[in-house]
Amino acid sequence: MENKHPLLLEIEKGESKNLEFKVQLPTSKEWVKSIISFANSAGGKLVIGVSDNKTLIGLQHFDLFELMDKISSTMHELVAPTLLPNIYIENINGVELLVIEVQRGALLPYYLKSKGKELGCYQRIGATNRVVSQAQVIELERQRNHISFDSLINYEVDLSTLDLTPLKQHFAAHGKPLTPEKLLSLKLVKNDNNTLYPTHGLLILLGFYEHVEIKCSRFKGTTMSIFLDKKEYTGDLFQQIENAELFIKNHLHLRAEVLGLQRTDTFEIPFPAIREALLNAVMHRDYSNFGRDIKIGIYDDIVNIVSPGGLPNGLTMLDALKGRSEIRNTVIARVFKELDLVEQWGSGIQRIKEYCTKANIGLPVFSESGDFTDWEFPRKTFHSSEVLIASDGINDGINDGINDGINDGVNDGVNHQAVIPKNIQPLLTCIKHSPSLSTKVFAKQLNVGTATVERHIKWLKDHNVIKRIGSNKGGYWQVLNNEK
């Protein structure tokens, strides 16, 4: 079978972030807007001679070389800074098409001279050209200078008023003290005229800004019509991630497999894959837009993680799927790397797919929709022979019949392993994922009193399920391998 022309394959997929086609060259300002949008985004092609239904019409009645000269002069006349697209003819099955191709520009932002930078700047969102806001113009200028939003100083916030305890605790849990020198080297603070100021990155990590939050919802069925559960998590970024993870776990099914005296509990979606997608959403979201937040939706058929901001810095979906990495938030990314939350740049999408392939479930879908990125994980349908021990809530917990059967099978002379009571299991789950948190925080997560948490911790200690490493204030809990 004859191979199709590469451009024809692109056209057959339809208009996109990187492709637009017209039957003939429209009025100058209209097609110039498209070229500006491509240059301010991820680059792209405007193909002349193709109908809206993707039929190749061609430009047989035009002097193509004259048309190419006209395009070049129009670009020079209308666009600033100077933008030089590649203009060429493609012949597909005897049909001549004119292609205006432009790469992502190096002198961002580009705009219509007649309207100025404030009103004549455009970006490509999906398959449309949109006027760029003043805040987005500033963001494009930062990108031109390779400066990320989170590395900029916030002069309005006094560093001495900030409580750095949450950040220090997370660093301490990894055996890394957060010293003043470390704050400077990570660009969490910057020195300006002998005064230290916090950067946006530090304020984001501390959850200082109102829009730095994660909203989680469990919906009934496959639409957003009815809420079954809803939480909005604020505070420091690491705590938000832990709370969001716990919310997702509370609403995923667990499959129990009992072999002898050992039971293995498996989430319907491999949780390392979900955690990778969540970290990706937090690390790469657009924090310069103060009107949006991360949203997690759990439906009967999918788990959906939506992050504001499209792919960063001109990255295309094809680039992302191939493993190319572009860092939108350099300070946050540097901290995540320091705390071993990131293994290797550009490998996250591949790891997520490998986790799901290994678990023999449907592959998740990663997409860019408008000015958002979106992960959709299909939920697994269990066979009737599989034992579900939790459904829509870890608190619904451990199947009593399984535990009773295990207990009946243990002889009195055997060194018993601790069987965790159903009401203590949620706390143990929290400890496993956040071993350095305080009793008060555990109580808040589980919506119980601190006295209840203290009583449950005592039970876990007395039964050698956990032990304390370090001091009460600066230490953490270690989970021993003798619980089931």
PDB file of N, CA and C in Angstrom, residues 104 139 142-143 146-151 280 283-285 310-315 323-337 342 344-347:
ATOM      1  N   ARG A 104       7.828  28.245  16.807  1.00  0.00           N
ATOM      2  CA  ARG A 104       7.643  29.089  17.989  1.00  0.00           C
ATOM      3  C   ARG A 104       8.743  30.145  17.977  1.00  0.00           C
ATOM      4  N   GLU A 139       3.597  36.970  30.708  1.00  0.00           N
ATOM      5  CA  GLU A 139       4.106  35.602  30.785  1.00  0.00           C
ATOM      6  C   GLU A 139       4.933  35.255  29.543  1.00  0.00           C
ATOM      7  N   ARG A 142       8.266  36.786  29.875  1.00  0.00           N
ATOM      8  CA  ARG A 142       9.101  35.996  30.800  1.00  0.00           C
ATOM      9  C   ARG A 142       9.668  34.779  30.088  1.00  0.00           C
ATOM     10  N   GLN A 143       8.839  34.130  29.276  1.00  0.00           N
ATOM     11  CA  GLN A 143       9.312  32.952  28.553  1.00  0.00           C
ATOM     12  C   GLN A 143      10.442  33.315  27.589  1.00  0.00           C
ATOM     13  N   HIS A 146      13.443  33.408  29.494  1.00  0.00           N
ATOM     14  CA  HIS A 146      13.664  32.164  30.242  1.00  0.00           C
ATOM     15  C   HIS A 146      13.548  32.404  31.758  1.00  0.00           C
ATOM     16  N   ILE A 147      12.535  33.163  32.150  1.00  0.00           N
ATOM     17  CA  ILE A 147      12.263  33.445  33.562  1.00  0.00           C
ATOM     18  C   ILE A 147      10.895  32.857  33.901  1.00  0.00           C
ATOM     19  N   SER A 148      10.838  32.012  34.903  1.00  0.00           N
ATOM     20  CA  SER A 148       9.555  31.427  35.289  1.00  0.00           C
ATOM     21  C   SER A 148       8.860  32.306  36.317  1.00  0.00           C
ATOM     22  N   PHE A 149       7.539  32.257  36.330  1.00  0.00           N
ATOM     23  CA  PHE A 149       6.752  33.054  37.270  1.00  0.00           C
ATOM     24  C   PHE A 149       7.136  32.757  38.707  1.00  0.00           C
ATOM     25  N   ASP A 150       7.354  31.478  39.024  1.00  0.00           N
ATOM     26  CA  ASP A 150       7.606  31.118  40.417  1.00  0.00           C
ATOM     27  C   ASP A 150       8.989  31.532  40.903  1.00  0.00           C
ATOM     28  N   SER A 151       9.854  32.004  39.990  1.00  0.00           N
ATOM     29  CA  SER A 151      11.180  32.456  40.410  1.00  0.00           C
ATOM     30  C   SER A 151      11.229  33.960  40.679  1.00  0.00           C
ATOM     31  N   ASN A 280       2.491  15.635  38.462  1.00  0.00           N
ATOM     32  CA  ASN A 280       2.668  16.336  37.191  1.00  0.00           C
ATOM     33  C   ASN A 280       1.747  17.550  37.118  1.00  0.00           C
ATOM     34  N   MET A 283       3.035  20.263  39.597  1.00  0.00           N
ATOM     35  CA  MET A 283       4.325  20.850  39.255  1.00  0.00           C
ATOM     36  C   MET A 283       4.256  21.718  38.000  1.00  0.00           C
ATOM     37  N   HIS A 284       3.395  21.358  37.043  1.00  0.00           N
ATOM     38  CA  HIS A 284       3.404  22.043  35.753  1.00  0.00           C
ATOM     39  C   HIS A 284       2.219  22.974  35.531  1.00  0.00           C
ATOM     40  N   ARG A 285       1.340  23.139  36.512  1.00  0.00           N
ATOM     41  CA  ARG A 285       0.179  24.001  36.295  1.00  0.00           C
ATOM     42  C   ARG A 285       0.613  25.463  36.171  1.00  0.00           C
ATOM     43  N   GLY A 310      -2.207  25.036  29.542  1.00  0.00           N
ATOM     44  CA  GLY A 310      -1.911  23.994  28.560  1.00  0.00           C
ATOM     45  C   GLY A 310      -0.483  23.505  28.726  1.00  0.00           C
ATOM     46  N   LEU A 311      -0.015  22.776  27.745  1.00  0.00           N
ATOM     47  CA  LEU A 311       1.372  22.302  27.785  1.00  0.00           C
ATOM     48  C   LEU A 311       2.313  23.507  27.820  1.00  0.00           C
ATOM     49  N   PRO A 312       3.342  23.474  28.647  1.00  0.00           N
ATOM     50  CA  PRO A 312       4.165  24.673  28.870  1.00  0.00           C
ATOM     51  C   PRO A 312       5.105  25.007  27.724  1.00  0.00           C
ATOM     52  N   ASN A 313       5.326  26.312  27.557  1.00  0.00           N
ATOM     53  CA  ASN A 313       6.410  26.853  26.729  1.00  0.00           C
ATOM     54  C   ASN A 313       6.477  26.266  25.324  1.00  0.00           C
ATOM     55  N   GLY A 314       5.313  26.185  24.672  1.00  0.00           N
ATOM     56  CA  GLY A 314       5.312  25.744  23.282  1.00  0.00           C
ATOM     57  C   GLY A 314       5.436  24.258  23.069  1.00  0.00           C
ATOM     58  N   LEU A 315       5.349  23.477  24.117  1.00  0.00           N
ATOM     59  CA  LEU A 315       5.430  22.023  23.984  1.00  0.00           C
ATOM     60  C   LEU A 315       4.186  21.502  23.271  1.00  0.00           C
ATOM     61  N   GLY A 323       8.415  12.209  25.374  1.00  0.00           N
ATOM     62  CA  GLY A 323       9.283  12.333  26.541  1.00  0.00           C
ATOM     63  C   GLY A 323      10.017  13.651  26.659  1.00  0.00           C
ATOM     64  N   ARG A 324       9.727  14.598  25.758  1.00  0.00           N
ATOM     65  CA  ARG A 324      10.370  15.908  25.878  1.00  0.00           C
ATOM     66  C   ARG A 324       9.801  16.650  27.079  1.00  0.00           C
ATOM     67  N   SER A 325      10.663  17.300  27.829  1.00  0.00           N
ATOM     68  CA  SER A 325      10.244  17.980  29.055  1.00  0.00           C
ATOM     69  C   SER A 325      10.486  19.472  28.947  1.00  0.00           C
ATOM     70  N   GLU A 326       9.485  20.255  29.301  1.00  0.00           N
ATOM     71  CA  GLU A 326       9.608  21.709  29.418  1.00  0.00           C
ATOM     72  C   GLU A 326       9.093  22.087  30.806  1.00  0.00           C
ATOM     73  N   ILE A 327       9.903  22.791  31.565  1.00  0.00           N
ATOM     74  CA  ILE A 327       9.546  23.116  32.948  1.00  0.00           C
ATOM     75  C   ILE A 327       8.928  24.504  33.006  1.00  0.00           C
ATOM     76  N   ARG A 328       7.666  24.585  33.399  1.00  0.00           N
ATOM     77  CA  ARG A 328       7.016  25.885  33.541  1.00  0.00           C
ATOM     78  C   ARG A 328       7.396  26.545  34.863  1.00  0.00           C
ATOM     79  N   ASN A 329       7.476  25.752  35.935  1.00  0.00           N
ATOM     80  CA  ASN A 329       7.751  26.285  37.274  1.00  0.00           C
ATOM     81  C   ASN A 329       9.089  25.742  37.763  1.00  0.00           C
ATOM     82  N   THR A 330      10.156  26.496  37.516  1.00  0.00           N
ATOM     83  CA  THR A 330      11.497  25.975  37.788  1.00  0.00           C
ATOM     84  C   THR A 330      11.786  25.836  39.274  1.00  0.00           C
ATOM     85  N   VAL A 331      11.257  26.729  40.098  1.00  0.00           N
ATOM     86  CA  VAL A 331      11.509  26.655  41.547  1.00  0.00           C
ATOM     87  C   VAL A 331      10.806  25.444  42.138  1.00  0.00           C
ATOM     88  N   ILE A 332       9.543  25.280  41.817  1.00  0.00           N
ATOM     89  CA  ILE A 332       8.778  24.139  42.340  1.00  0.00           C
ATOM     90  C   ILE A 332       9.385  22.833  41.839  1.00  0.00           C
ATOM     91  N   ALA A 333       9.759  22.797  40.570  1.00  0.00           N
ATOM     92  CA  ALA A 333      10.373  21.585  40.007  1.00  0.00           C
ATOM     93  C   ALA A 333      11.681  21.266  40.727  1.00  0.00           C
ATOM     94  N   ARG A 334      12.459  22.287  41.030  1.00  0.00           N
ATOM     95  CA  ARG A 334      13.745  22.070  41.718  1.00  0.00           C
ATOM     96  C   ARG A 334      13.522  21.503  43.125  1.00  0.00           C
ATOM     97  N   VAL A 335      12.506  22.007  43.826  1.00  0.00           N
ATOM     98  CA  VAL A 335      12.195  21.504  45.165  1.00  0.00           C
ATOM     99  C   VAL A 335      11.690  20.064  45.093  1.00  0.00           C
ATOM    100  N   PHE A 336      10.819  19.776  44.131  1.00  0.00           N
ATOM    101  CA  PHE A 336      10.303  18.412  43.971  1.00  0.00           C
ATOM    102  C   PHE A 336      11.448  17.439  43.698  1.00  0.00           C
ATOM    103  N   LYS A 337      12.416  17.880  42.887  1.00  0.00           N
ATOM    104  CA  LYS A 337      13.567  17.036  42.599  1.00  0.00           C
ATOM    105  C   LYS A 337      14.404  16.831  43.861  1.00  0.00           C
ATOM    106  N   VAL A 342      10.466  13.702  41.997  1.00  0.00           N
ATOM    107  CA  VAL A 342      10.668  13.557  40.547  1.00  0.00           C
ATOM    108  C   VAL A 342      11.868  12.648  40.333  1.00  0.00           C
ATOM    109  N   GLN A 344      13.016  11.483  37.032  1.00  0.00           N
ATOM    110  CA  GLN A 344      13.765  11.825  35.831  1.00  0.00           C
ATOM    111  C   GLN A 344      12.868  12.696  34.953  1.00  0.00           C
ATOM    112  N   TRP A 345      13.391  13.819  34.487  1.00  0.00           N
ATOM    113  CA  TRP A 345      12.588  14.724  33.677  1.00  0.00           C
ATOM    114  C   TRP A 345      12.121  14.035  32.401  1.00  0.00           C
ATOM    115  N   GLY A 346      10.845  14.230  32.084  1.00  0.00           N
ATOM    116  CA  GLY A 346      10.314  13.728  30.820  1.00  0.00           C
ATOM    117  C   GLY A 346       9.893  12.280  30.818  1.00  0.00           C
ATOM    118  N   SER A 347      10.013  11.598  31.958  1.00  0.00           N
ATOM    119  CA  SER A 347       9.709  10.157  31.988  1.00  0.00           C
ATOM    120  C   SER A 347       8.353   9.844  32.610  1.00  0.00           C
TER     121      SER A 347
END
